[in-house]
Structure formats: structure tokens, C-alpha cells
Coordinates of C-alpha atoms in Angstrom, one line a residue:
Chain A
X1 CA 90.1 85.6 87.9
X2 CA 91.8 85.9 91.2
X3 CA 92.7 89.5 91.8
X4 CA 94.6 90.5 95.0
X5 CA 95.3 93.9 96.3
X6 CA 98.7 94.2 94.5
X7 CA 97.2 93.2 91.2
X8 CA 94.4 95.7 91.7
X9 CA 96.9 98.5 92.6
X10 CA 99.2 98.0 89.7
X11 CA 96.4 97.0 87.3
X12 CA 92.9 98.7 87.1
X13 CA 93.7 101.3 89.8
X14 CA 96.9 102.4 88.1
X15 CA 95.3 102.5 84.7
X16 CA 92.5 104.6 86.1
X17 CA 94.9 107.0 87.9
X18 CA 97.2 107.3 84.9
X19 CA 94.1 108.1 82.7
X20 CA 92.9 110.8 85.1
X21 CA 96.4 112.2 85.3
X22 CA 96.9 112.5 81.6
X23 CA 93.5 113.9 80.9
X24 CA 93.6 116.3 83.9
X25 CA 97.1 117.6 83.0
X26 CA 96.2 118.3 79.4
X27 CA 92.8 119.8 80.4
X28 CA 94.4 122.2 82.8
X29 CA 97.3 123.2 80.5
X30 CA 95.1 123.8 77.5
X31 CA 92.4 125.6 79.5
X32 CA 95.2 128.0 80.7
X33 CA 97.0 128.4 77.4
X34 CA 93.9 129.0 75.3
X35 CA 92.7 131.9 77.5
X36 CA 92.5 135.2 75.7
X37 CA 95.5 137.4 76.6
X38 CA 94.6 141.1 77.1
X39 CA 96.1 143.1 74.2
X40 CA 98.9 145.4 75.2
X41 CA 98.7 148.6 73.2
X42 CA 101.9 150.0 74.5
X43 CA 104.9 150.1 72.2
X44 CA 107.4 147.3 73.4
X45 CA 110.3 148.5 75.3
X46 CA 112.6 145.9 73.7
X47 CA 112.7 143.8 70.6
X48 CA 110.7 140.6 70.7
X49 CA 113.9 138.6 70.7
X50 CA 115.1 140.5 73.7
X51 CA 112.0 139.9 75.8
X52 CA 111.8 136.3 74.8
X53 CA 115.4 135.9 76.0
X54 CA 114.6 137.7 79.2
X55 CA 111.8 135.2 79.7
X56 CA 114.3 132.3 79.5
X57 CA 116.8 134.2 81.6
X58 CA 114.2 135.0 84.3
X59 CA 113.4 131.2 84.6
X60 CA 116.8 130.7 85.9
X61 CA 117.3 134.0 87.8
X62 CA 114.0 133.8 89.6
X63 CA 114.8 130.3 90.8
X64 CA 117.0 131.7 93.5
X65 CA 116.3 134.7 95.8
X66 CA 117.8 138.1 95.0
X67 CA 120.8 138.8 97.3
X68 CA 118.7 141.3 99.2
X69 CA 116.3 138.6 100.3
X70 CA 118.6 135.7 100.6
X71 CA 118.8 135.9 104.4
X72 CA 115.1 135.9 104.7
X73 CA 114.1 133.2 102.2
X74 CA 117.3 131.4 101.2
X75 CA 117.0 128.6 103.7
X76 CA 113.4 127.9 102.8
X77 CA 114.2 127.8 99.1
X78 CA 117.2 125.6 99.8
X79 CA 115.0 123.2 101.8
X80 CA 112.5 123.1 98.9
X81 CA 115.1 122.4 96.3
X82 CA 116.8 119.7 98.5
X83 CA 113.7 117.6 99.0
X84 CA 112.8 118.0 95.3
X85 CA 116.2 116.7 94.3
X86 CA 115.9 113.9 96.8
X87 CA 112.5 113.0 95.3
X88 CA 113.9 113.0 91.8
X89 CA 116.8 110.7 92.7
X90 CA 114.5 108.3 94.5
X91 CA 111.9 108.2 91.8
X92 CA 114.3 108.0 88.9
X93 CA 117.3 106.0 90.2
X94 CA 115.7 103.2 92.3
X95 CA 115.8 99.8 90.5
X96 CA 112.1 98.8 91.0
X97 CA 111.1 102.4 89.9
X98 CA 113.2 102.1 86.8
X99 CA 111.5 98.8 86.1
X100 CA 108.1 100.4 86.6
X101 CA 108.9 103.4 84.3
X102 CA 110.5 101.0 81.8
X103 CA 107.3 99.0 81.6
X104 CA 105.4 102.2 80.8
X105 CA 107.9 103.9 78.4
X106 CA 110.0 101.1 77.2
X107 CA 113.4 102.5 78.2
X108 CA 115.5 101.8 81.3
X109 CA 118.7 103.3 82.7
X110 CA 121.3 102.4 85.4
X111 CA 120.2 102.9 89.0
X112 CA 121.8 103.5 92.4
X113 CA 122.3 100.9 95.1
X114 CA 119.1 100.3 97.2
X115 CA 120.9 101.3 100.4
X116 CA 121.9 104.7 98.9
X117 CA 118.3 105.2 97.8
X118 CA 117.0 104.3 101.3
X119 CA 119.4 106.8 102.9
X120 CA 118.4 109.6 100.4
X121 CA 114.7 108.7 101.0
X122 CA 115.1 109.0 104.7
X123 CA 116.9 112.4 104.3
X124 CA 114.2 113.6 101.9
X125 CA 111.4 112.6 104.2
X126 CA 113.1 114.4 107.0
X127 CA 113.4 117.5 104.9
X128 CA 109.8 117.2 103.9
X129 CA 108.9 117.3 107.6
X130 CA 111.0 120.4 107.9
X131 CA 109.0 122.0 105.1
X132 CA 105.7 121.2 106.9
X133 CA 107.2 122.7 110.1
X134 CA 108.1 125.9 108.2
X135 CA 104.7 126.1 106.7
X136 CA 103.0 125.7 110.1
X137 CA 105.3 128.0 112.1
X138 CA 105.8 130.9 109.6
X139 CA 102.7 133.1 110.0
X140 CA 102.6 134.4 106.4
X141 CA 103.0 131.0 104.9
X142 CA 100.5 129.5 107.3
X143 CA 97.9 132.2 106.4
X144 CA 98.5 131.5 102.7
X145 CA 98.1 127.7 103.1
X146 CA 94.9 125.8 102.6
X147 CA 93.6 122.2 102.3
X148 CA 95.3 121.9 98.9
X149 CA 98.8 122.6 100.3
X150 CA 98.4 120.2 103.2
X151 CA 96.8 117.4 101.2
X152 CA 99.5 117.7 98.5
X153 CA 102.1 117.4 101.3
X154 CA 100.3 114.5 102.9
X155 CA 99.9 112.4 99.8
X156 CA 103.6 113.0 98.7
X157 CA 104.7 112.0 102.2
X158 CA 102.5 109.0 102.2
X159 CA 104.1 107.8 99.0
X160 CA 107.6 108.2 100.5
X161 CA 106.8 106.5 103.7
X162 CA 105.0 103.6 102.1
X163 CA 107.8 103.2 99.7
X164 CA 110.3 103.2 102.5
X165 CA 108.3 100.6 104.4
X166 CA 108.0 98.4 101.3
X167 CA 111.7 98.5 100.6
X168 CA 112.6 97.8 104.2
X169 CA 109.8 95.2 104.6
X170 CA 108.5 97.0 107.7
X171 CA 105.1 96.5 109.3
X172 CA 103.4 94.0 107.0
X173 CA 104.0 91.5 104.2
X174 CA 106.0 92.9 101.2
X175 CA 103.1 92.4 98.8
X176 CA 100.7 94.4 101.1
X177 CA 103.2 97.2 101.6
X178 CA 104.0 97.3 97.8
X179 CA 100.2 97.4 97.1
X180 CA 99.7 100.2 99.5
X181 CA 102.6 102.1 98.1
X182 CA 101.3 101.8 94.5
X183 CA 97.8 102.7 95.7
X184 CA 99.2 105.8 97.3
X185 CA 100.9 106.6 94.0
X186 CA 97.6 106.1 92.3
X187 CA 95.9 108.6 94.6
X188 CA 98.7 111.1 94.0
X189 CA 98.3 110.7 90.2
X190 CA 94.5 111.4 90.5
X191 CA 95.1 114.4 92.8
X192 CA 98.0 115.8 90.7
X193 CA 96.2 117.8 88.0
X194 CA 93.7 119.3 90.4
X195 CA 95.9 120.4 93.2
X196 CA 99.1 122.4 93.7
X197 CA 101.1 119.5 92.5
X198 CA 100.4 121.0 89.0
X199 CA 103.2 123.5 89.8
X200 CA 105.5 120.8 88.3
X201 CA 104.1 121.9 84.9
X202 CA 103.4 125.6 85.7
X203 CA 106.4 126.8 87.7
X204 CA 108.9 127.4 84.9
X205 CA 106.5 128.6 82.2
X206 CA 105.1 131.1 84.7
X207 CA 108.5 132.5 85.5
X208 CA 109.3 132.8 81.8
X209 CA 106.1 134.6 81.1
X210 CA 106.5 137.0 84.0
X211 CA 110.1 137.7 82.8
X212 CA 109.0 138.3 79.2
X213 CA 106.1 140.6 80.3
X214 CA 108.4 142.7 82.5
X215 CA 110.9 142.9 79.7
X216 CA 108.3 144.3 77.4
X217 CA 106.8 146.8 79.7
X218 CA 108.0 150.3 80.4
X219 CA 109.6 153.0 78.3
X220 CA 112.6 152.4 76.1
X221 CA 115.6 154.5 77.1
Chain B
X1 CA 105.5 41.5 125.2
X2 CA 103.7 42.7 122.1
X3 CA 99.9 42.3 122.0
X4 CA 99.2 40.5 118.7
X5 CA 95.6 41.8 118.5
X6 CA 96.5 45.4 118.0
X7 CA 98.5 47.2 115.3
X8 CA 102.2 47.5 116.0
X9 CA 103.4 50.9 117.2
X10 CA 105.9 52.9 115.3
X11 CA 108.6 52.0 117.8
X12 CA 107.9 48.3 117.5
X13 CA 107.9 48.6 113.7
X14 CA 111.3 50.4 113.7
X15 CA 112.8 47.8 116.1
X16 CA 111.5 45.0 113.8
X17 CA 113.3 46.7 110.9
X18 CA 116.6 46.8 112.9
X19 CA 116.5 50.5 113.7
X20 CA 118.5 51.1 116.9
X21 CA 117.2 53.3 119.7
X22 CA 120.1 55.7 119.0
X23 CA 119.3 55.8 115.3
X24 CA 115.6 56.5 116.2
X25 CA 116.4 59.4 118.5
X26 CA 118.8 60.8 115.9
X27 CA 116.0 60.6 113.3
X28 CA 113.6 62.5 115.6
X29 CA 116.2 65.1 116.4
X30 CA 117.0 65.6 112.7
X31 CA 113.3 65.9 111.9
X32 CA 112.7 68.5 114.7
X33 CA 115.7 70.5 113.4
X34 CA 114.4 70.4 109.8
X35 CA 111.1 71.7 110.9
X36 CA 112.6 74.4 113.1
X37 CA 110.7 73.1 116.2
X38 CA 112.0 73.7 119.7
X39 CA 114.7 71.2 120.9
X40 CA 112.5 69.6 123.6
X41 CA 110.2 68.4 120.8
X42 CA 112.7 65.8 119.8
X43 CA 112.1 63.8 123.0
X44 CA 108.4 64.3 122.8
X45 CA 108.3 63.1 119.2
X46 CA 110.4 60.0 120.1
X47 CA 108.0 59.2 122.9
X48 CA 104.9 59.8 120.8
X49 CA 106.2 57.7 117.9
X50 CA 107.4 54.9 120.1
X51 CA 104.0 54.3 121.6
X52 CA 101.6 55.2 118.8
X53 CA 100.4 52.9 116.1
X54 CA 101.3 54.0 112.6
X55 CA 98.5 56.4 111.6
X56 CA 96.4 55.6 108.5
X57 CA 97.0 57.9 105.6
X58 CA 94.7 58.1 102.6
X59 CA 96.0 59.9 99.5
X60 CA 93.4 61.2 97.0
X61 CA 94.4 62.6 93.7
X62 CA 91.9 64.8 91.8
X63 CA 92.4 67.4 89.1
X64 CA 96.2 67.4 89.0
X65 CA 99.2 66.5 87.0
X66 CA 100.8 64.1 89.5
X67 CA 103.7 66.5 89.9
X68 CA 103.0 66.9 93.6
X69 CA 103.0 63.1 94.0
X70 CA 106.3 62.9 92.0
X71 CA 107.7 65.5 94.4
X72 CA 106.4 63.5 97.5
X73 CA 108.3 60.4 96.3
X74 CA 111.5 62.4 95.9
X75 CA 111.9 63.4 99.5
X76 CA 115.4 62.8 100.9
X77 CA 114.7 63.4 104.5
X78 CA 112.5 61.6 105.5
X79 CA 112.3 59.4 102.5
X80 CA 109.0 58.2 101.3
X81 CA 109.9 54.5 101.9
X82 CA 111.0 55.4 105.5
X83 CA 107.7 57.2 106.0
X84 CA 105.6 54.4 104.5
X85 CA 107.3 51.4 106.1
X86 CA 108.1 52.9 109.5
X87 CA 105.9 55.9 110.4
X88 CA 102.6 55.9 108.5
X89 CA 100.3 53.3 107.0
X90 CA 99.6 54.5 103.5
X91 CA 96.3 52.7 103.0
X92 CA 95.2 54.2 99.7
X93 CA 97.0 55.9 96.9
X94 CA 95.8 55.2 93.4
X95 CA 99.1 56.2 91.8
X96 CA 101.3 54.0 94.0
X97 CA 99.2 51.1 95.0
X98 CA 99.4 47.8 93.0
X99 CA 95.6 47.2 93.3
X100 CA 93.2 48.7 90.8
X101 CA 89.5 48.8 90.1
X102 CA 87.2 47.3 92.7
X103 CA 90.1 46.1 94.8
X104 CA 91.5 49.6 95.1
X105 CA 88.1 51.2 95.9
X106 CA 87.5 48.4 98.5
X107 CA 90.8 49.3 100.1
X108 CA 89.7 52.9 100.3
X109 CA 86.3 52.0 101.8
X110 CA 87.9 49.7 104.4
X111 CA 90.6 52.3 105.4
X112 CA 87.9 55.0 105.9
X113 CA 85.6 52.7 107.9
X114 CA 88.3 51.1 110.1
X115 CA 90.1 54.4 110.9
X116 CA 87.0 56.7 110.9
X117 CA 87.9 59.9 112.7
X118 CA 91.6 59.0 112.9
X119 CA 93.1 59.0 109.5
X120 CA 95.1 61.7 107.7
X121 CA 93.7 62.6 104.4
X122 CA 96.1 64.0 101.8
X123 CA 94.5 65.7 98.8
X124 CA 96.3 66.4 95.6
X125 CA 94.6 68.5 92.9
X126 CA 91.7 70.9 92.7
X127 CA 88.1 69.8 92.8
X128 CA 86.2 70.5 89.6
X129 CA 82.5 71.1 90.1
X130 CA 81.5 72.1 86.6
X131 CA 79.5 69.7 84.4
X132 CA 78.0 68.1 87.5
X133 CA 81.5 67.0 88.5
X134 CA 82.1 65.0 85.3
X135 CA 85.5 66.7 84.7
X136 CA 87.1 64.4 87.3
X137 CA 85.7 61.1 88.4
X138 CA 87.0 57.9 89.9
X139 CA 85.0 54.7 90.0
X140 CA 82.0 56.6 88.6
X141 CA 82.0 59.1 91.4
X142 CA 82.9 62.8 91.1
X143 CA 85.9 64.2 92.9
X144 CA 83.6 66.4 95.0
X145 CA 81.6 63.4 96.3
X146 CA 84.7 61.4 97.1
X147 CA 86.3 64.3 98.9
X148 CA 83.2 65.1 101.0
X149 CA 82.8 61.5 102.1
X150 CA 86.5 61.1 102.9
X151 CA 86.7 64.4 104.7
X152 CA 84.0 63.3 107.2
X153 CA 86.2 60.7 108.8
X154 CA 89.5 62.5 108.5
X155 CA 91.3 63.9 111.6
X156 CA 93.1 66.4 109.4
X157 CA 93.4 67.2 105.7
X158 CA 96.8 68.0 104.1
X159 CA 96.1 69.9 100.9
X160 CA 99.3 69.1 98.9
X161 CA 100.1 71.4 96.1
X162 CA 98.8 74.8 94.9
X163 CA 95.8 73.1 93.1
X164 CA 94.4 71.6 96.3
X165 CA 95.5 74.5 98.5
X166 CA 94.3 77.4 96.3
X167 CA 92.9 76.0 93.1
X168 CA 96.1 76.3 91.2
X169 CA 96.2 76.2 87.4
X170 CA 92.7 74.7 87.0
X171 CA 91.3 77.6 89.1
X172 CA 93.0 80.2 86.9
X173 CA 91.0 82.4 84.6
X174 CA 88.7 81.3 82.9
X175 CA 88.5 78.2 85.2
X176 CA 86.7 76.1 82.6
X177 CA 85.9 73.2 85.0
X178 CA 84.7 75.5 87.8
X179 CA 87.5 74.1 90.0
X180 CA 87.9 74.9 93.7
X181 CA 90.5 74.3 96.4
X182 CA 89.8 71.8 99.2
X183 CA 89.0 74.6 101.6
X184 CA 86.1 75.7 99.5
X185 CA 84.5 72.2 99.6
X186 CA 85.3 71.0 103.1
X187 CA 84.3 73.2 106.0
X188 CA 84.6 71.2 109.3
X189 CA 87.8 69.2 109.1
X190 CA 91.1 71.1 109.9
X191 CA 93.1 71.8 106.7
X192 CA 96.8 72.3 106.4
X193 CA 97.8 73.7 103.0
X194 CA 101.2 72.6 101.7
X195 CA 101.3 74.8 98.6
X196 CA 103.7 74.8 95.7
X197 CA 103.7 73.7 92.1
X198 CA 104.9 71.2 93.2
X199 CA 105.7 71.6 96.9
X200 CA 109.2 70.9 98.1
X201 CA 109.4 67.2 98.8
X202 CA 110.7 67.7 102.4
X203 CA 108.0 70.2 103.1
X204 CA 105.3 67.6 102.3
X205 CA 106.9 64.8 104.2
X206 CA 108.1 67.2 107.0
X207 CA 104.5 68.6 107.5
X208 CA 103.1 65.1 107.5
X209 CA 105.7 63.8 109.8
X210 CA 105.3 66.7 112.2
X211 CA 101.5 66.1 112.4
X212 CA 101.7 62.3 112.8
X213 CA 104.4 62.6 115.4
X214 CA 103.1 65.4 117.5
X215 CA 99.4 65.0 116.8
X216 CA 99.1 68.8 116.7
X217 CA 98.5 71.1 113.8
X218 CA 101.6 73.3 113.4
X219 CA 101.5 77.1 113.5
X220 CA 99.9 78.2 110.3
X221 CA 100.0 81.5 108.4
X222 CA 96.8 83.2 107.0
X223 CA 96.8 80.8 104.1
X224 CA 96.8 77.8 106.5
X225 CA 100.4 77.0 105.6
X226 CA 102.9 75.8 108.2
X227 CA 105.0 78.8 109.3
X228 CA 108.0 76.6 109.8
X229 CA 108.2 76.3 106.0
X230 CA 106.2 79.3 104.8
X231 CA 107.2 81.9 107.3
X232 CA 109.7 83.8 105.2
X233 CA 109.7 85.0 101.6
X234 CA 112.2 83.5 99.2
X235 CA 113.6 87.0 98.7
X236 CA 114.3 87.2 102.5
X237 CA 116.5 84.1 102.3
X238 CA 117.8 84.4 98.8
X239 CA 121.5 84.2 98.3
X240 CA 121.1 86.9 95.6
X241 CA 119.6 89.3 98.0
X242 CA 122.8 91.3 98.5
X243 CA 122.7 92.2 94.8
X244 CA 119.1 93.5 95.2
X245 CA 120.3 95.6 98.1
X246 CA 123.2 96.8 96.0
X247 CA 120.9 97.7 93.1
X248 CA 122.5 95.2 90.8
X249 CA 119.9 93.5 88.5
X250 CA 120.2 91.2 85.6
X251 CA 118.4 92.8 82.6
X252 CA 118.3 89.7 80.4
X253 CA 118.9 86.0 81.0
X254 CA 122.3 86.0 79.2
X255 CA 123.8 89.4 80.1
X256 CA 126.7 90.1 82.3
X257 CA 124.5 90.5 85.4
X258 CA 122.9 87.2 84.9
X259 CA 126.3 85.5 84.4
X260 CA 127.5 87.2 87.6
X261 CA 124.5 86.0 89.6
X262 CA 122.8 89.3 90.1
X263 CA 119.3 89.7 91.3
X264 CA 116.5 88.6 89.0
X265 CA 113.9 91.0 90.2
X266 CA 113.7 92.9 86.9
X267 CA 113.4 89.6 85.0
X268 CA 110.2 89.0 86.9
X269 CA 111.3 87.1 90.0
X270 CA 108.4 86.7 92.4
X271 CA 110.7 86.0 95.4
X272 CA 109.7 89.1 97.3
X273 CA 106.0 88.1 97.5
X274 CA 106.4 84.3 97.7
X275 CA 106.5 82.5 101.0
X276 CA 108.2 79.2 100.7
X277 CA 111.4 77.4 101.8
X278 CA 113.0 77.0 98.4
X279 CA 115.9 79.3 99.3
X280 CA 116.7 77.3 102.5
X281 CA 115.7 73.7 102.0
X282 CA 116.2 73.8 98.2
X283 CA 115.4 70.9 95.9
X284 CA 116.9 67.5 95.2
X285 CA 118.3 67.0 98.6
X286 CA 119.5 70.6 98.9
X287 CA 121.2 70.7 95.6
X288 CA 119.7 73.9 94.1
X289 CA 116.5 75.9 93.6
X290 CA 115.1 77.8 90.5
X291 CA 116.8 81.1 91.3
X292 CA 120.1 79.3 91.8
X293 CA 119.6 77.8 88.4
X294 CA 119.3 81.3 86.9
X295 CA 115.5 81.6 86.6
X296 CA 113.3 83.9 88.7
X297 CA 110.8 82.5 91.1
X298 CA 107.3 82.0 89.6
X299 CA 105.6 82.4 92.9
X300 CA 103.9 79.0 92.6
X301 CA 103.1 78.6 96.3
X302 CA 101.0 81.7 96.4
X303 CA 97.2 81.9 95.7
X304 CA 96.3 82.9 92.2
X305 CA 99.9 82.8 90.9
X306 CA 98.8 81.9 87.4
X307 CA 96.6 85.0 87.2
X308 CA 99.2 87.5 88.4
X309 CA 100.6 88.5 85.1
X310 CA 103.7 87.7 83.2
X311 CA 106.4 85.6 84.9
X312 CA 108.9 87.8 83.3
X313 CA 107.8 91.3 84.4
X314 CA 109.1 92.9 87.6
X315 CA 106.5 93.1 90.3
X316 CA 106.7 96.9 90.5
X317 CA 105.7 97.2 86.8
X318 CA 102.3 98.3 85.7
X319 CA 99.9 95.5 84.8
X320 CA 96.7 95.6 83.0
X321 CA 95.0 94.1 80.0
X322 CA 93.5 90.8 79.3
X323 CA 96.7 88.8 79.5
X324 CA 97.7 90.7 82.6
X325 CA 100.6 92.3 80.8
X326 CA 101.1 96.0 80.0
X327 CA 102.6 96.5 76.5
X328 CA 103.8 99.8 75.1
X329 CA 100.8 99.7 72.7
X330 CA 98.3 99.5 75.6
X331 CA 100.1 102.4 77.4
X332 CA 100.0 104.5 74.2
X333 CA 96.3 103.7 73.7
X334 CA 95.5 104.8 77.2
X335 CA 97.6 108.0 77.0
X336 CA 96.3 108.8 73.6
X337 CA 92.6 108.4 74.6
X338 CA 93.0 110.3 77.9
X339 CA 95.1 113.1 76.3
X340 CA 92.3 113.5 73.6
X341 CA 89.7 113.6 76.4
X342 CA 91.8 116.2 78.3
X343 CA 92.2 118.2 75.0
X344 CA 88.5 118.3 74.5
X345 CA 87.9 119.3 78.1
X346 CA 90.6 121.9 77.9
X347 CA 89.4 123.5 74.7
X348 CA 85.8 123.5 76.1
X349 CA 86.9 125.1 79.3
X350 CA 88.9 127.7 77.5
X351 CA 85.9 128.5 75.3
X352 CA 83.7 129.0 78.3
X353 CA 86.3 131.2 79.9
X354 CA 86.7 133.3 76.7
X355 CA 82.9 133.8 76.6
X356 CA 83.1 134.9 80.2
X357 CA 86.0 137.2 79.4
X358 CA 84.0 138.7 76.5
X359 CA 81.0 139.3 78.8
X360 CA 83.2 141.0 81.4
X361 CA 84.8 143.2 78.8
X362 CA 81.4 144.1 77.4
X363 CA 80.1 145.0 80.8
X364 CA 83.2 147.0 81.5
X365 CA 82.9 149.0 78.2
X366 CA 79.2 149.7 78.9
X367 CA 80.2 151.0 82.4
X368 CA 82.9 153.2 80.9
X369 CA 80.4 154.6 78.3
X370 CA 77.9 155.4 81.0
X371 CA 80.4 157.2 83.1
X372 CA 81.5 159.4 80.1
X373 CA 80.1 163.0 80.4

């Protein structure tokens, strides 16, 4: 059997990475969800329906800074949302990505022209650099950052850059660039459940839970 | 005055066949252009051809389907008859020659002995080494023996076709005959790989012509293929490339996209990773090439093309499993197994954490009891 780098990347390496990703994500979510919640002996301030609704509402309301803080954190949050949207567009609407996802899930959908995707990817990568700059230059964020933050940034950036190089045929033969791109995706999939990339699964539930808890606490008036 | 004791030069042979000097120079210029060589090479080629005797060429066929030789005979420019009658001396080819049996083998032995160190050896097909070489024999000798002997006196070897260049289909998993490419058997003689299943006729004759007219090995890529023909991917030169850039892909072979000539990437076209001249030289004298006929490139000029998964799956798709294809069932099996594993690990971790929580609460309660007056 003649196996080249591309066959390895999209074959055994991808299978291994996808396996680690699925097992890791389920492991971490279950390990979190099955923890014992400390019993709250206080009488609820609101009805259960009300605090569940508040949880859902908080998921949206906490996704943008309160007007009081908007000057201080609005730009940073906008930067974060922008590159996330760029990432989603590139991942979900690029023809070869649709073909890849279609091979895994059996469904495909219309994509965007490659030139538009390339432009969005360049803007996204630039925004991503801006995010790193903000992390390094803001004292509080810098103090809160650790290896996890920087490695998660690095591996995501690597996937973007190798993808750009592969689509533009820059630096090496297409099959080599594509293999490196897929290998970087494999590394990202392996890292995903164990690093801060897991925020993809935690961020909205944690906002909902916080909202619900806060709606339950305190005295009813 | 021509010396009757030596072989006639190419120039003399051409004059004998009524080819004018002007026609000869035009032929050299056209050949140089086709091979993307610098313009000054035309004059150098004409000079070299005029004064050199026709080089001896020996064509050996091993574990192959004769498709490459069929392709060789279909060359439009230069034509096979033009090459054979004017430029080379094809001294042995068991498919084309009238002689058979001892007469043919005697012709081979004579050609190798007479032109030792000077002849061009063309090899077509892979070399099976399994079963002590019994899978492919000629005149009672194994392909490996014949190749080793012929390679000793060759000035250069042209491995024509993917089988002789990279092993091809016989080399594919599970390789029942333990077949190998020429480069795995021959170590010392320079090898030029002209891959393809089959190679483009003009690429075979063009490479041969370039070597016999210049006497130099052309610039080769890392797979020892002439860069003049294998320097770009088919995707780079494909007339459907604008549709790839525009994100317009045919989804099936008979949908609107396919009828409109959109990119065949999602139908498994291997053009982006295949280095060949199909999109520029095309086939049948420049008539068409597979993508122009509505079928994706199979990547036949690349090493291991038979083992690289389905011809009909996009190259960005996942690929695993025995057949090299990823089906929904295989994905479900993988996800199911790993989710189950993750579930067990998650429940186990939660159980350990709960035990830890219980201990902490117990310790805390004991501390509170101690502190009570």
C-alpha cells in the first residue's frame, strides 16, 4: 500500500483525531454535567418557568456588554465576534470544506465563490492577529492568559494560514499544502476537548446557567 | 561524400528521404517549441541531429497492458514513423517487430552488444519479482534479469508509463506479484520517468526526441519526470479553473453544473494534485482531454494513484477504511465507538469527582461540629 502524506492526513490521522475529539468532548461535557450541584435551601425568588426563561434571556443579553461597559470592552467583543463569524463562513461555505463535511455527514449545501472566501479568510486572519495583539498588550488579559490561550490561538491560526496557502498554491505543491492543512486540523481536533477551544460547547450553557441561578437567588418582592 | 562504413547520420537519412533543409529546421523549431525549450536550442538540435548517427533504441515491455505502447504509436508530433525512420533506430520492440522467437532475441542481443553504453532503453511495465520472477518472462528469462542486463549498457532509461515509473496498477495493494518500478531495480543508469496511464503520446516522443537530439537529460522534478511536461498541475492549466475559483462545482455527472462545464473537483477530479500536460497538450493531436470530456482527472501520472481512494470523492474529503473510502456507516461506527468511550470516561470522572465532593462535605461538617461550643 502506497500511503503518502495527504493520504495519511485525511486517512488514519483524521480518523484518530476525530475519535479523540468525539470521546474528549463527550467526556468533558458528561464529567461537568454529572457533578453534584449544591442544594439551595432558599425559597426561589421566582417561579421555575421564570428563572428558566431568564436563563435563556441571559444567553442573549450577556453576549454583548452592558451599556455602562461598552466603551471599555465593546471593541474587544466586536473583534471576537467578527473573527468567529469569519471562521464560520470560511469553514461552512468553502466548496472543498462542504465536500469534506458532506463526506462525513452526508449532506451538502451551496457555497460561496473561492475568491470571496479567500478575502474573508485574509480579513479573519488579520482580526485574529488583532486579538493576539490585544491579549498581549492589555495587562489584565495578559495576566489571565496561559499556555492554553496561546496554543489555542496558534493552532487555529495555523489552520487558517495553511488553508490560505493551500487554496492559493503558495510555497509548496498543492498536495503537500493540503496535507499540512488537514494535519493542522487533525491537531486542532485532538487539542479541542482539552483546551479552551471547548468554550464552543460551554459558552452558551454557562451563560444560561448563570442567568437562571441569578434569577432564583434573592428575596421575592 | 558519405563514408559507407559508418551508420548514416540523421541529416543524411532525412536528405535521403527528401526532407529539405528548411523542413528539417522547421521540424527542430517545432520540437523545441513543443518541449518549451529556449529558442537557441532549435539551432543546436538541428546541428546535433545533422551530424549524429541515429541512436539505437531498445523497447522492453514487462508487466503492462500495452496501453503505453498504443499511446506511443499515436503521437502526432513527432509521429512514430517519423521518429523510427528518421531520428532513431528502433532495434528491438517485441510488439512492433516482425521477428519472433530466437530471431527477436538475437536482434536484442546484437543491439545491446553493438551499441553497448550508447543505446536508449525504453521500459514499459512494472517488474514483478514474486514467484522468482515467474509472473513475467520472455524467452525463459524473468523481466528482472532482462532489465538488469539491458540496463548495464544503456546510456539512459526512459520508464514509460506509471507502471514502469512508479509501479502502477501491479504495484497497488496488495501487489500480488511483488512488482516494482524500474528505479527500484536499476541503480546506476540515469532514469527519466514518463508517467501516465498511459502517458500522452507527445510526451513520450517529445522526451525521447529531446534526449536523442540534445544528448542531455532534461530538467526533472522530484519524481524524475521532465519538468517541461510535468511542471504544472492539470488544475493550474485547466480551462474549468475559473469555475473552481468562482465556487461553481458539478455535483453529479448529469446535473446543470456538469452540463455547463463547471469544475469537477467535488466529483473527485484529481487535477489539483496531478502533474501532467493533459490540459495543455491534450490527446489525439490536441483534440480533448478527460476533463474536457466531462470526467474528472484520475491522477494516473502520480505515484500510487490506484491506492489513493475513490476516483469519485473530492480530495478534501475524509478517507479511511480498507477500500480507501469513507462511508457514512464508517463515520457512524467511529463516532458511536468514541462517544461511548467518552461517555464511560465522563461518568467515571463524574463519579470520582462526586466522591471527592462527598469527602470535602464530610470534612467540612466535621470541622463545623468541632467548632460548635
